[in-house]
Structure formats: structure tokens, C-alpha cells
XYZ file of C-alpha atoms in Angstrom:
726
model
C -30.371 10.732 1.543
C -29.359 6.944 1.095
C -29.185 6.769 -2.592
C -26.738 10.038 -3.135
C -24.238 8.561 -0.178
C -24.518 5.115 -1.625
C -22.853 6.337 -4.762
C -19.840 7.336 -2.578
C -20.026 3.981 -0.590
C -19.701 1.640 -4.127
C -17.133 3.977 -5.237
C -15.021 3.774 -2.384
C -15.346 -0.008 -1.941
C -15.026 -0.819 -5.685
C -12.644 2.047 -7.029
C -11.000 3.286 -4.046
C -7.273 2.829 -3.568
C -6.665 0.856 -0.329
C -3.698 2.241 1.668
C -1.589 -0.340 2.438
C 0.638 2.592 3.035
C 2.750 1.370 5.757
C 5.882 3.696 6.343
C 8.023 0.664 5.638
C 6.849 0.629 1.768
C 7.352 4.602 1.920
C 10.657 4.318 3.280
C 11.793 1.531 0.897
C 10.571 3.675 -2.008
C 12.311 6.768 -1.048
C 15.468 4.780 -0.676
C 15.306 3.277 -3.818
C 14.242 6.910 -5.735
C 17.896 8.090 -4.371
C 19.659 5.777 -6.681
C 17.279 6.435 -9.726
C 18.585 7.941 -12.825
C 16.300 8.194 -15.617
C 13.226 10.140 -15.645
C 11.088 7.360 -16.373
C 12.295 5.494 -13.489
C 11.876 8.157 -11.177
C 7.945 8.741 -12.419
C 7.299 5.231 -11.475
C 8.584 5.793 -8.264
C 7.081 8.830 -7.638
C 3.604 7.670 -8.767
C 4.169 4.527 -6.084
C 4.816 6.850 -3.598
C 1.532 8.943 -4.664
C -0.434 5.586 -4.295
C 0.778 5.047 -0.727
C -0.549 8.390 0.185
C -3.956 7.963 -1.329
C -6.259 7.829 1.415
C -4.031 8.712 4.393
C -2.958 12.148 2.717
C -4.841 13.003 -0.561
C -2.697 16.584 -0.732
C 0.570 14.554 -0.797
C -0.923 11.989 -3.038
C -1.583 14.921 -5.713
C 1.895 16.463 -4.963
C 3.781 13.277 -6.073
C 1.454 12.793 -8.860
C 2.810 16.047 -10.203
C 6.052 14.877 -9.859
C 5.152 12.281 -12.405
C 3.756 14.701 -14.826
C 6.351 17.420 -14.719
C 9.081 14.302 -15.620
C 6.856 12.810 -18.620
C 4.533 15.298 -20.108
C 7.111 17.153 -22.356
C 8.139 13.725 -23.339
C 5.629 13.385 -26.466
C 7.562 11.102 -28.384
C 8.102 8.265 -25.771
C 4.800 6.555 -25.419
C 5.567 4.862 -22.195
C 6.696 8.664 -20.332
C 3.430 9.346 -21.986
C 1.397 6.550 -20.770
C 2.779 7.477 -17.128
C 1.795 11.031 -17.511
C -1.893 9.827 -18.291
C -2.121 7.414 -15.564
C -1.145 10.333 -13.078
C -3.430 12.634 -14.219
C -6.046 10.019 -14.013
C -5.176 9.668 -10.313
C -5.260 13.453 -9.400
C -8.918 13.304 -11.114
C -9.658 10.477 -8.613
C -8.554 12.455 -5.645
C -10.544 15.371 -6.905
C -13.545 13.399 -7.342
C -13.477 10.968 -3.853
C -11.802 13.415 -1.682
C -12.048 17.200 -2.721
C -15.208 16.660 -4.295
C -14.132 19.180 -7.305
C -16.249 17.693 -9.967
C -15.699 20.017 -12.569
C -11.800 20.388 -11.911
C -11.778 16.320 -11.925
C -13.784 16.710 -15.460
C -10.843 18.625 -17.072
C -7.999 16.478 -15.669
C -9.503 13.257 -16.631
C -10.169 14.898 -19.992
C -6.517 15.396 -20.267
C -5.653 11.685 -19.445
C -8.124 10.438 -21.998
C -6.582 12.572 -24.572
C -2.883 10.881 -23.755
C -4.457 7.398 -23.445
C -6.321 8.162 -27.035
C -2.975 8.964 -28.780
C -1.061 6.175 -27.935
C -3.878 3.499 -27.733
C -2.059 1.828 -31.093
C 1.059 0.949 -29.170
C 0.855 -2.868 -29.231
C 3.222 -2.961 -25.977
C 0.984 -0.725 -23.919
C -2.257 -1.611 -25.735
C -3.983 -3.204 -22.783
C -2.468 -0.747 -19.981
C -3.719 2.066 -22.097
C -7.283 0.277 -22.711
C -7.273 -0.062 -18.841
C -6.658 3.460 -18.474
C -9.182 4.565 -20.834
C -12.062 2.061 -18.818
C -11.081 3.784 -15.981
C -11.182 7.366 -17.428
C -15.186 6.239 -18.453
C -15.525 4.945 -14.950
C -14.737 8.219 -13.297
C -17.123 10.265 -16.269
C -19.732 8.325 -15.425
C -19.385 9.062 -11.328
C -18.987 12.777 -12.281
C -22.048 12.600 -14.369
C -23.903 10.808 -11.497
C -23.051 13.152 -9.131
C -24.660 15.863 -11.431
C -27.650 14.172 -11.754
C -27.025 13.187 -15.396
C -27.867 9.462 -15.124
C -28.521 8.448 -18.756
C -24.761 9.859 -19.636
C -23.424 8.121 -16.482
C -24.736 4.681 -17.262
C -23.574 5.306 -20.965
C -19.862 5.754 -19.697
C -20.660 2.937 -16.977
C -21.416 0.529 -20.023
C -18.451 1.362 -22.180
C -15.917 0.724 -19.432
C -17.825 -2.563 -18.942
C -17.285 -3.409 -22.311
C -13.608 -2.541 -22.210
C -13.053 -4.725 -18.585
C -15.075 -7.699 -20.104
C -12.700 -7.680 -23.352
C -9.649 -7.533 -21.353
C -11.041 -10.068 -18.770
C -10.770 -8.050 -15.937
C -12.350 -10.103 -13.374
C -11.981 -7.903 -10.442
C -12.998 -4.803 -12.368
C -16.250 -6.439 -14.124
C -18.395 -6.384 -10.724
C -17.796 -2.828 -10.109
C -19.074 -1.590 -13.109
C -22.287 -4.028 -12.258
C -22.608 -2.154 -9.174
C -22.425 1.192 -10.743
C -24.901 0.542 -13.107
C -27.604 -1.340 -10.592
C -26.818 1.946 -8.730
C -28.037 4.348 -11.222
C -31.095 1.947 -12.029
C -31.948 2.339 -8.600
C -32.044 6.112 -8.297
C -33.970 6.148 -11.380
C -36.690 3.769 -9.701
C -35.686 0.713 -12.219
C -35.593 -1.845 -9.453
C -35.686 -4.702 -11.621
C -32.911 -3.947 -13.269
C -30.747 -2.907 -10.332
C -31.494 -6.247 -8.477
C -30.180 -8.080 -11.832
C -27.014 -6.348 -11.847
C -26.432 -6.180 -7.961
C -26.799 -10.054 -8.166
C -24.058 -10.277 -10.755
C -21.807 -8.061 -8.736
C -22.180 -10.006 -5.651
C -21.429 -13.846 -7.572
C -18.278 -12.447 -8.795
C -17.190 -10.538 -5.345
C -17.869 -14.023 -3.539
C -15.925 -16.050 -5.851
C -13.200 -13.165 -5.621
C -13.632 -13.245 -1.514
C -13.578 -9.498 -2.010
C -14.724 -8.025 1.324
C -15.253 -4.705 -0.095
C -17.062 -5.474 -2.893
C -19.158 -8.100 -1.000
C -19.968 -5.731 1.839
C -21.186 -2.859 -1.109
C -23.603 -5.401 -2.280
C -24.921 -6.151 0.988
C -25.416 -2.661 1.448
C -27.376 -2.379 -1.943
C -29.660 -5.373 -0.926
C -30.190 -3.657 2.427
C -31.873 -0.563 0.435
C -33.750 -2.731 -1.773
C -35.056 -4.064 1.548
C -35.712 -0.635 2.717
C -37.473 0.447 -0.287
C -39.720 -2.509 0.214
C -40.324 -1.441 3.960
C -38.943 -4.465 4.982
C -36.698 -2.370 7.836
C -35.452 -5.499 9.702
C -34.195 -7.110 6.931
C -32.480 -3.820 5.903
C -31.114 -3.358 9.233
C -29.621 -6.959 9.025
C -27.534 -6.614 5.715
C -26.561 -2.826 6.946
C -25.100 -4.301 9.773
C -23.215 -6.934 8.033
C -21.927 -4.563 5.804
C -20.961 -2.363 8.578
C -18.698 -5.376 10.187
C -16.867 -5.886 6.919
C -16.176 -2.197 6.890
C -14.913 -1.952 10.666
C -12.627 -5.098 9.754
C -10.841 -3.271 6.707
C -10.837 0.145 8.774
C -12.509 1.883 5.902
C -13.834 4.796 7.599
C -15.757 6.624 4.572
C -17.912 3.204 4.233
C -18.467 3.124 8.001
C -19.856 6.324 8.023
C -22.083 5.612 4.961
C -23.077 2.337 6.852
C -24.277 4.555 9.949
C -25.807 6.950 7.899
C -28.055 4.257 6.276
C -29.111 2.707 9.756
C -30.134 6.258 10.567
C -32.387 6.349 7.788
C -34.075 2.665 8.431
C -34.322 3.572 11.933
C -36.039 7.005 11.243
C -38.399 5.104 8.673
C -39.223 2.295 11.510
C -39.990 5.311 14.225
C -37.270 4.910 16.330
C -36.078 8.157 16.308
C -33.327 8.131 19.291
C -31.059 5.252 17.485
C -31.754 7.259 14.371
C -30.298 10.388 15.959
C -27.504 8.260 17.535
C -26.379 6.642 14.191
C -26.917 10.164 12.258
C -24.061 11.767 14.592
C -21.930 8.904 14.455
C -21.949 9.336 10.695
C -21.544 13.330 10.739
C -18.654 12.524 13.206
C -16.479 10.537 10.629
C -17.763 12.608 7.794
C -16.471 15.824 9.414
C -13.057 14.275 10.511
C -12.868 13.073 6.481
C -14.109 16.264 5.427
C -16.323 14.423 3.254
C -18.975 17.177 1.871
C -21.356 14.947 0.410
C -21.378 12.925 3.605
C -21.948 15.954 5.838
C -24.716 17.581 3.860
C -26.750 13.881 3.606
C -26.172 13.867 7.980
C -27.534 17.243 7.990
C -30.418 16.389 5.684
C -31.352 13.486 8.061
C -31.023 15.753 11.133
C -33.443 17.946 9.343
C -36.100 15.384 8.835
C -36.048 14.007 12.281
C -36.245 17.459 13.482
C -39.227 17.779 11.214
C -40.808 14.662 12.904
C -40.015 16.088 16.655
C -41.481 19.607 15.502
C -38.129 21.503 16.073
C -38.983 23.185 13.234
C -36.196 25.849 13.407
C -33.303 23.256 14.013
C -34.757 21.556 11.015
C -34.506 24.562 8.914
C -31.422 25.160 9.938
C -30.110 21.530 9.353
C -31.839 21.662 5.697
C -30.347 24.978 4.639
C -26.705 23.598 5.667
C -27.281 20.616 3.344
C -28.786 22.654 0.295
C -25.757 24.829 0.534
C -23.121 22.292 0.138
C -25.260 20.341 -2.410
C -25.557 23.500 -4.266
C -21.969 24.172 -4.133
C -21.049 20.593 -5.081
C -23.417 20.825 -8.162
C -25.403 17.918 -6.997
C -28.569 18.247 -8.718
C -30.358 15.416 -7.312
C -28.895 16.321 -3.893
C -30.450 19.676 -4.217
C -34.274 18.418 -5.437
C -34.031 15.799 -2.302
C -33.422 18.957 -0.041
C -35.889 21.288 -1.701
C -38.436 18.171 -1.431
C -37.731 18.186 2.324
C -38.106 21.831 2.884
C -41.306 21.729 1.061
C -42.254 18.804 3.397
C -41.234 20.973 6.561
C -43.421 23.957 5.360
C -46.334 21.023 5.026
C -45.573 20.038 8.184
C -45.896 23.763 9.841
C -48.919 24.209 7.940
C -50.818 21.148 9.183
C -49.849 22.050 12.852
C -53.003 23.213 14.987
C -50.946 26.125 16.524
C -50.911 28.493 13.789
C -53.423 30.954 12.325
C -55.238 30.389 8.858
C -53.299 33.155 6.960
C -49.925 31.301 8.380
C -51.148 27.872 7.233
C -51.798 29.511 3.713
C -48.492 31.065 3.886
C -46.772 27.707 4.648
C -48.855 25.600 1.935
C -47.564 28.144 -0.874
C -44.130 27.804 0.452
C -44.481 24.412 0.308
C -45.643 24.644 -3.367
C -42.710 27.013 -4.022
C -40.146 24.388 -3.023
C -41.983 21.542 -4.093
C -42.178 22.892 -7.646
C -38.388 23.824 -7.949
C -37.448 19.906 -6.254
C -39.793 17.998 -9.180
C -38.550 20.427 -11.682
C -34.889 19.357 -10.946
C -35.816 15.483 -10.434
C -37.462 15.794 -13.824
C -34.134 17.065 -15.291
C -32.335 13.948 -13.403
C -34.620 11.776 -14.251
C -34.615 10.345 -10.467
C -38.005 8.851 -10.395
C -38.265 8.580 -6.405
C -37.862 12.400 -6.071
C -40.136 13.119 -8.613
C -42.861 10.794 -6.604
C -41.711 12.525 -3.209
C -42.097 16.123 -4.582
C -45.435 15.149 -6.492
C -46.984 14.091 -3.194
C -45.735 17.169 -1.507
C -47.491 19.181 -4.110
C -50.547 17.301 -3.934
C -51.389 17.693 -0.606
C -50.262 21.395 -0.606
C -53.005 22.132 -3.547
C -55.552 20.124 -2.044
C -55.488 22.014 0.866
C -55.518 25.161 -1.048
C -58.776 23.905 -2.738
C -56.932 23.761 -6.016
C -58.214 20.547 -7.277
C -57.011 20.577 -10.668
C -53.670 20.827 -9.586
C -53.923 18.248 -6.949
C -55.384 15.953 -9.521
C -52.133 16.708 -11.942
C -49.739 15.769 -9.272
C -51.841 12.661 -8.145
C -51.641 11.274 -11.228
C -47.458 12.324 -11.310
C -47.461 10.758 -7.961
C -49.371 7.253 -8.709
C -47.448 6.862 -12.132
C -44.239 7.101 -10.694
C -44.888 4.958 -7.768
C -46.662 2.461 -10.084
C -43.210 2.635 -11.944
C -41.063 1.908 -9.058
C -43.263 -0.401 -6.913
C -45.654 -1.699 -9.163
C -45.377 -3.591 -12.255
C -41.705 -3.343 -12.475
C -40.854 -4.216 -8.615
C -43.326 -7.264 -8.878
C -41.691 -8.268 -12.323
C -38.600 -8.189 -10.377
C -39.743 -10.243 -7.454
C -41.559 -12.622 -9.974
C -38.445 -13.101 -11.680
C -36.236 -13.614 -8.256
C -39.140 -16.031 -7.242
C -39.087 -18.031 -10.488
C -35.101 -18.064 -10.038
C -35.368 -19.537 -6.435
C -37.935 -22.038 -7.772
C -35.924 -23.216 -10.478
C -33.064 -23.945 -8.323
C -35.293 -25.246 -5.875
C -36.493 -28.142 -8.646
C -33.062 -28.603 -9.911
C -32.030 -29.131 -6.295
C -35.043 -31.763 -5.885
C -34.065 -33.643 -9.345
C -30.715 -33.776 -8.223
C -31.844 -35.334 -4.822
C -34.145 -37.863 -6.459
C -30.903 -38.711 -9.026
C -28.699 -39.048 -5.757
C -31.470 -41.400 -4.056
C -31.333 -43.755 -7.240
C -27.522 -43.875 -7.424
C -27.549 -44.582 -3.363
C -30.025 -47.301 -4.027
C -27.832 -49.004 -6.913
C -24.878 -48.693 -4.866
C -26.546 -50.210 -1.915
C -27.440 -53.305 -3.866
C -24.034 -53.387 -5.291
C -22.702 -53.510 -1.557
C -24.981 -55.896 -0.762
C -23.704 -58.314 -3.380
C -20.367 -57.944 -2.323
C -20.853 -58.494 1.335
C -22.483 -61.860 0.103
C -19.341 -62.898 -1.783
C -17.404 -61.417 1.096
C -19.091 -63.556 3.423
C -18.531 -66.868 1.425
C -14.863 -66.047 0.511
C -14.017 -65.437 4.550
C -16.052 -68.621 5.665
C -13.489 -70.495 3.040
C -10.573 -68.452 4.318
C -11.547 -69.587 8.148
C -11.544 -73.066 7.056
C -8.550 -72.690 5.344
C -7.150 -70.769 8.426
C -8.262 -73.676 10.943
C -6.209 -76.021 8.947
C -3.154 -74.131 8.795
C -3.409 -73.467 12.521
C -3.892 -76.324 13.519
C -0.271 -77.609 11.966
C 1.398 -74.536 13.182
C 0.175 -75.517 16.887
C 2.279 -78.299 16.936
C 4.989 -75.669 15.917
C 4.152 -73.157 18.174
C 5.670 -74.637 21.515
C 9.330 -75.281 19.633
C 9.073 -71.539 18.134
C 8.165 -70.135 21.190
C 11.192 -70.562 22.973
C 13.471 -69.561 20.118
C 10.997 -66.533 20.402
C 11.549 -65.935 23.935
C 15.520 -66.145 23.289
C 15.654 -63.763 20.791
C 13.509 -61.495 22.766
C 15.686 -61.264 25.462
C 18.713 -60.985 23.344
C 16.869 -57.706 21.554
C 16.008 -56.311 24.995
C 19.663 -56.143 25.759
C 20.289 -54.577 22.589
C 17.927 -52.112 23.189
C 18.938 -51.023 26.655
C 22.710 -50.975 25.084
C 21.529 -48.388 21.975
C 19.528 -46.545 24.865
C 22.703 -46.132 26.967
C 24.524 -45.155 23.856
C 21.636 -42.617 22.852
C 21.835 -40.791 26.275
C 25.636 -40.724 26.009
C 25.169 -38.912 22.202
C 22.722 -36.655 23.577
C 24.993 -35.344 26.511
C 27.839 -34.694 24.018
C 25.482 -32.994 21.590
C 24.230 -30.732 24.265
C 28.047 -29.855 25.240
C 28.831 -29.390 21.585
C 25.850 -26.871 21.037
C 26.751 -25.260 24.555
C 30.495 -24.746 23.254
C 28.910 -23.586 19.734
C 26.991 -21.145 21.541
C 29.721 -19.593 23.453
C 32.088 -19.484 20.431
C 29.517 -17.800 18.471
C 28.855 -15.064 21.013
C 32.726 -14.376 21.268
C 32.927 -14.309 17.674
C 29.991 -11.891 17.230
C 31.726 -9.718 20.322
C 35.207 -9.614 18.249
C 33.415 -9.134 14.857
C 31.530 -5.958 16.402
C 34.771 -4.665 17.979
C 36.672 -4.699 14.778
C 33.798 -3.372 12.838
C 33.838 -0.379 15.248
C 37.623 -0.202 15.001
C 37.209 0.035 11.132
C 34.864 2.926 11.283
C 37.500 4.719 13.615
C 40.348 4.049 11.421
C 38.296 5.235 8.230
C 37.151 8.625 10.570
C 40.993 8.959 10.735
C 41.777 8.780 7.080
C 42.088 12.382 5.612
C 39.610 13.848 2.974
C 41.718 14.960 0.242
C 39.162 16.780 -1.404
C 38.613 18.973 1.673
C 42.392 19.373 1.971
C 43.028 20.870 -1.742
C 39.853 22.699 -1.488
C 41.672 24.858 1.676
C 44.629 25.083 -0.758
C 42.554 26.462 -3.512
C 44.199 30.003 -3.722
C 47.770 28.442 -3.955
C 46.590 26.364 -6.709
C 44.932 28.990 -8.647
C 48.220 30.961 -8.590
C 49.642 27.998 -10.455
C 47.448 26.939 -13.049
C 49.885 24.392 -14.399
C 49.513 22.138 -11.304
C 46.849 19.427 -11.780
C 46.401 18.392 -8.011
C 43.063 17.467 -8.598
C 43.855 14.513 -10.899
C 44.629 11.772 -8.042
C 42.530 8.747 -6.869
C 42.990 6.503 -3.976
C 42.359 3.078 -4.103
C 41.919 1.613 -0.531
C 41.083 -2.058 -0.297
C 42.252 -3.970 2.979
C 42.696 -7.593 3.209
C 40.795 -7.624 6.287
C 38.255 -5.563 8.065
C 40.530 -3.154 9.469
C 43.846 -2.459 7.598
C 47.736 -2.055 8.499
C 48.101 0.027 5.546
C 46.852 3.915 5.372
C 47.384 7.120 3.630
C 47.614 10.685 5.068
C 47.712 13.956 4.114
C 47.785 17.379 5.114
C 48.518 20.777 4.388
C 50.882 23.450 6.259
C 50.935 27.304 4.483
C 51.869 26.504 1.150
C 53.291 22.607 1.695
C 51.004 19.820 1.017
C 52.141 16.728 2.673
C 51.096 13.111 1.302
C 52.257 10.107 2.910
C 51.689 6.118 2.187
C 52.347 3.555 4.529
C 52.607 -0.379 4.758
C 52.675 -1.198 8.438
C 53.983 -4.544 9.716
C 51.225 -7.236 10.065
C 47.846 -6.908 8.957
C 44.448 -7.023 10.324
C 44.385 -5.625 14.245
C 47.787 -5.627 14.970
C 48.556 -3.738 11.555
C 45.438 -1.377 12.437
C 47.050 -0.558 15.905
C 50.263 0.356 14.087
C 48.354 2.495 11.349
C 46.844 4.431 13.993
C 50.052 5.262 15.677
C 51.472 6.184 12.254
C 48.479 8.735 11.833
C 48.779 10.286 15.419
C 52.215 10.642 14.983
C 52.142 12.495 11.585
C 49.212 14.542 13.014
C 51.672 15.731 15.954
C 54.847 15.918 13.955
C 53.632 18.040 11.130
C 50.307 19.753 12.134
C 51.152 20.578 16.110
C 55.255 20.734 15.180
C 55.077 22.366 11.328
C 57.869 20.118 10.245
C 57.239 20.189 6.452
C 60.799 18.799 5.187
C 60.011 15.238 4.311
C 63.214 13.511 5.939
C 62.992 15.522 9.113
C 59.128 14.289 9.256
C 60.428 10.259 8.754
C 63.263 11.064 11.211
C 60.779 12.336 13.891
C 58.377 9.551 12.954
C 61.148 6.870 13.452
C 62.149 8.199 16.734
C 58.375 8.280 17.699
C 57.696 4.493 16.903
C 60.888 3.320 18.515
C 59.700 5.313 21.979
C 56.096 4.124 21.729
C 56.832 0.421 21.149
C 60.032 0.737 23.214
C 62.168 -0.684 20.870
C 64.906 1.243 22.136
C 64.842 -0.432 25.829
C 64.688 -4.055 23.689
C 67.742 -3.086 21.739
C 69.805 -2.312 24.794
C 68.433 -5.510 26.147
C 69.453 -7.237 23.612
C 72.855 -5.676 23.341
C 74.444 -7.333 26.535
C 73.124 -10.698 25.382
C 75.571 -12.513 23.542
C 73.152 -14.597 21.959
C 69.337 -13.312 21.207
C 66.892 -16.109 20.555
C 65.412 -15.869 16.884
C 62.085 -15.001 18.310
C 63.540 -12.065 20.029
C 65.403 -11.015 16.696
C 61.951 -11.033 15.007
C 60.424 -8.696 17.816
C 63.150 -6.309 17.406
C 63.023 -5.650 13.385
C 58.910 -6.932 13.241
C 57.411 -3.433 14.510
C 57.513 -0.546 12.131
C 56.426 0.532 8.686
C 57.455 0.689 5.147
C 56.419 4.334 3.925
C 57.061 6.983 1.501
C 56.497 10.656 1.902
C 56.090 13.698 -0.670
C 56.063 17.295 0.790
C 55.135 19.427 -2.414
C 55.463 23.362 -2.813
C 52.012 24.276 -4.177
C 53.773 27.590 -5.345
C 56.750 26.508 -7.084
C 56.032 22.889 -7.447
C 59.027 21.271 -5.882
C 58.559 17.923 -4.178
C 60.825 16.829 -1.555
C 60.492 12.821 -1.278
C 61.755 10.600 1.722
C 60.957 6.749 1.982
C 61.765 3.587 3.888
C 61.801 0.649 1.746
C 59.083 2.233 -0.540
C 60.401 4.290 -3.606
C 59.130 7.183 -5.479
C 57.887 6.915 -9.505
C 57.903 9.992 -11.219
C 56.200 9.737 -14.732
C 56.660 12.129 -17.404
C 55.193 13.345 -20.892
C 58.653 13.206 -22.739
C 57.362 14.912 -25.559
C 55.628 17.851 -23.968
C 58.878 18.455 -22.093
C 60.685 18.588 -25.474
C 58.042 20.869 -26.430
C 58.122 23.170 -23.682
C 61.948 23.155 -23.827
C 62.160 24.228 -27.580
C 58.885 26.937 -27.010
C 61.313 28.470 -23.807
C 64.238 28.773 -26.613
C 61.984 30.212 -29.399
C 60.660 32.906 -26.367
C 64.070 33.560 -25.326
């Protein structure tokens, strides 16, 4: 079952979308989506959200890709929208291949995507993107045909995809194409071609430092070692691949690695280890709902149970595997399982515990299933499956005494084995050996050239050393003369140097003292700075909280007008809804406020400018709003003048201005500061009370006027109309 599972392994590594799907990315995309107005922008965001859901939640991914299609599919005159539509269809096709394993559904969806790409391929602005999309469709077509066992068609699609990616110089996509092509060649028994493409892929993946790709190539190399029955080497490469997959957290590929290790240990005869890895693979496959991998695990369990002669359990396992492969339309997989069932009947027939008639029956059953297996294998051109089925048929016919048929299938068995493990394999290994020897010779030649270069450089070094020695002797002689002359002056200069050193030492001590003082001052300033910043943060937070409280107390004009809807409808000439509010505080909190409410048929609107701004002004505005709520809403006073009178009285009482004024009445000469306090606390205000039935308005103001703007021409027209009607 290794080869079938390997397809999924390569696809997942090379074409699967890695869920970098972190919740922070999804949250960011959803927040951006709220502000997107154009359908094209929304479609792009939906596609990005779908991409984040790919591996984590395929159903959610398909949901968001369908959103893209809904926004773009009807816009046939917009090439970019059509490109987004095709891209979303292509992504849904991949989800149906990789996660849902609905290959026919995927084929239909991908055909639609391919048609759209083909229709807009002439658009120069989108040419490269569209070509990448077409290449991706070719790849997916190849994967579908590979699953169905149509290997010739699959390789044609892979080569078309490779050609486009090479033309576009898509270096990251090219090794994936090599891997897919190599996998097809291995499935069809062309190991020399498979090795060639795997090596090409590995070199590029290593250059790119692509762990997924390198891991995939390690698996491919491991399978080749397994086919050569070099099981220790195969396990070594499988474990290397598994290490990468665990680092990447790729569960699908981890399951594949476990499955490969199961098969290798089975071939080595270590059945306990084989069962261990088989169950580990099955557990992950069932968690992911990966039917193809599940069928492979059941097939392996069936083979292990055949070896252990647990025939009832074996047929149960193989039947499950067969049902899944038939459901998926996996011809090569069905052929493999039928071959295993044929092997099961051979194993039963060759046991000593059954009668002659029973042996005859099981040999015939082995032939029955072997014929089915080899027929499907020939259709799929799966050489390895043909070889295995021919071996089973050879044994069964020989046991039944049908020498002609036994000879026929012996020839098929020998020819297919030679095609896989004979000339072509020998050729591939010879080429690899030749390549190795060539590289070895090149290294040897390079080594000789380096040795010559080293010898030449050594001679040059020796000449340079001789020259340096002579120059050194001359310099020493010259220095000796100079030093002799300097020795006379040394005693004189030593005294001067000592004096200077003492002076420098004193200067250094003074500098160090100053440095310590500066450090102390710096630490003190830093400490004060931290305290100030902490106080500033506390004050700023308090003011911001005060701002939220103040904004919460400001009225909702739309809600007030909605409550008065019935009254407004009675007088349709009113246009109460044509209004706006411009509220731009100078500071975080404001000394200005607006307020409105309605009592029965009266709509009360107020604008006020409190003394001061910032926090003091905000306190005054809160007092004003509270008093207005009490006067108008609770006491239901709706006359403009009375409301302001009540408000004035409330402000004076709240700020105790009356007591202050009385105190200063007895004082002959209050100070200027005291006079300022007597008149400073208050507000300028304009208040309108509008009767929504009669449209009469009362106005009262304190230092704020009311401006009424009329359309004179309309008034004259209304007067003339009234005269005419009368």
C-alpha cells in the first residue's frame, strides 16, 4: 500500500496549503471585511479567510470560497473578478481531492475553473496569474487521473504543468512537478526515470531549504531502498522524513510516514513493530477522515493477519479496504487489494489443516481474485501490481496442475520483474554509480590542483620570509643605533613622564568623581520621570473614562425623533430629520454639550457652552445635563423660559453661588479673584421648545442668540397660494 499513500504524501507536501491560520490573521481579515465596500475587495478577503481555514476546517474553507464565487461569477465583463472566481473554484476542487476525496466532483469544478482561466488568458495584466492557475489545474487533473490509475494521462498533465512553471520561472513549483512525475514513473515500475526526477526535485528543495519538499524526497528515496530490499536504509530515510513532519505538525504526512514504516517492518519480518506503526497511522487517518489512508491501513492489517494466519480478521480488514477503494474509484488500489485477497486464499490453501477439496476451492478463489487484480493492473499499467498478481496466479495454476496457465503467468511474472528490477534498475544504479565516480574524479582533480596551488604559495611564502628576515636584520641594526641615542634622553624624559602621569591621575580621579555625581543625578531624574509618567497615565486614563461617561450622557437624536414619529407624520410639512451635530471638543472632555428630549408633543433642544474647558468644563456640562433631565423629564416643564430659570436656580444652589454673593454683600471691597469666582461658574445656553403639532417654537437663551433662516421666495409663493385658494 506504500505507493498509493505516497501520492497523498507528495500532494500534501508540495501542493497542500499550510495553515499558518492563526486566529489573529482571521480576526484581522474579518475586521477589514467590515470596511470593504466593493465586491472585488470583499471577494479577495473571503478568499484569504478561506485560505486560513484550508487545513484546519475544510468545510469552512469551501463556505468562504463559495462566497467569492457568488460575488464574482456574474461579472463576466470584469476579467479580475473572473480570475478570482476561477481561483476560488480551483481551491474548492483541491478541497474535494485532498480532504473529501470526491474525485468526480473535483473534476467537474476544476473544469469550470479551467474554462474561466482559458477565457481570460489574453489579458496582459493577469497573464502570469492566469498561467499559474492553468498550471495548477493541470496538476490537479494529473492527481485525479493518478488516483484513478490512468497514469499515462496523469503524466501528460504533470508535464504540461511543468512546462508552464518553467516558462514562468516558478522555482518553488518546479520541484513539486518533478516529484509528481517521479511518483508516476515509480508506480509504473520505471525506477530509473523515477530516481532521475526525485534527484532533480531534491536538489531544488535543498536550495530552497523547503522542509516539506526535502521530507517528501526522503520518503521517495526510502521507498526505492525498500524496493531494493535494503530495509535498514529505507527506515533511516523514513525516520528522517518523519522528523521533519513532526516539526511542521503535518498530521496527514505523519500518518503516511507511520504507514511506510509499517510496511518496511512487515517486509523485515518484525511484525510487532509493523502492527504498532499501522495502528498509529490508522488512528491519525480516522481522526482526519482520510479514506485513502484508512484503506491502506486496513490493507496492511489484512496482510499482517495473513502472515499470522488470522484469516477471519484478515478477510475482514481486506474487505474494508476494498470497499473504500471501490467507493473512491481507485483502480490501482482495488487491484492491490484483490491481489492481497488472492494471496489470502493461497495462504489458506497451502495450510495443512484443510482437506483436499478445500485446498482446491481456495486455489480457484485465488485464481478468481488474481485474474480480477491483473486485469485492473493492466488497465492502470501498474507494473508492480501486474507482477504481484502474476506471481499468485502462477502458484495457484501450478498447484491445480494447469501447467500451460502456470507457464503463461510465469512469463508475465519474469518479464515484469525484469522490467522493474532488471535492466532498467541496473541501468539506473549504473548511472548513479557513474555519476558518483565522475564526481569523485572531479573532486580528485580539484584536490591535485589545490595541492599545486598550495606548493606554489609555499614557495612564494619562503621567498617572502627570506626577504622579511633580511629587512628585519636591517631594521634591528637601525633600531639599535636609534635606541642608543634615545637611551641618553630617556632619563630626562622619564622625569617629565612621571610628572605628567601624576597630573593625569589627578585629572582622572576628578573626572570619576564628576561621573559618579552625574550618574546619581541621572538616576534621580529618571526616577522623577517614571513617577511623572505614572501620574500622567493615571490622569489620562481617568479623563478618557470621563469622556466615555460624558458621551454616554449625550442624547441620541435619532432615537428621540423615532419616538416622535407619529407626531411628525401628522404634520408632513415638518422636516425635523434634516439636522446634524458637530461636536468637536478642544480637549478630551468638553465644556460644551447638546441635549434633547421630548415630553408629549414638545421637542426640547438645547446647546450650552459651560465656563472653562477640559475637566472643569466637563463637570459643568454634567451638572447641566443632570439638571435638564430633572427639570424637563421629571418635572415636565416645557416652557423655554421656565426651564432656563429653573436651570439657573439649580446651578446657583449647586455651586453655592448664592451664599458667596451674600457673603460678599457684607464686604465693602471684595478682591478681584473673588469677583471672578462670583461670575465665573455658569454656562451660556440656547434652548428651543418645539410643538411638533403646531410647529410653534419657544426660545430662551443666555448669551446665545437663535438664528432663523427662511426661504423668502418660498414664503411669498405660499402667501400667493393661500390668496388664490381663498
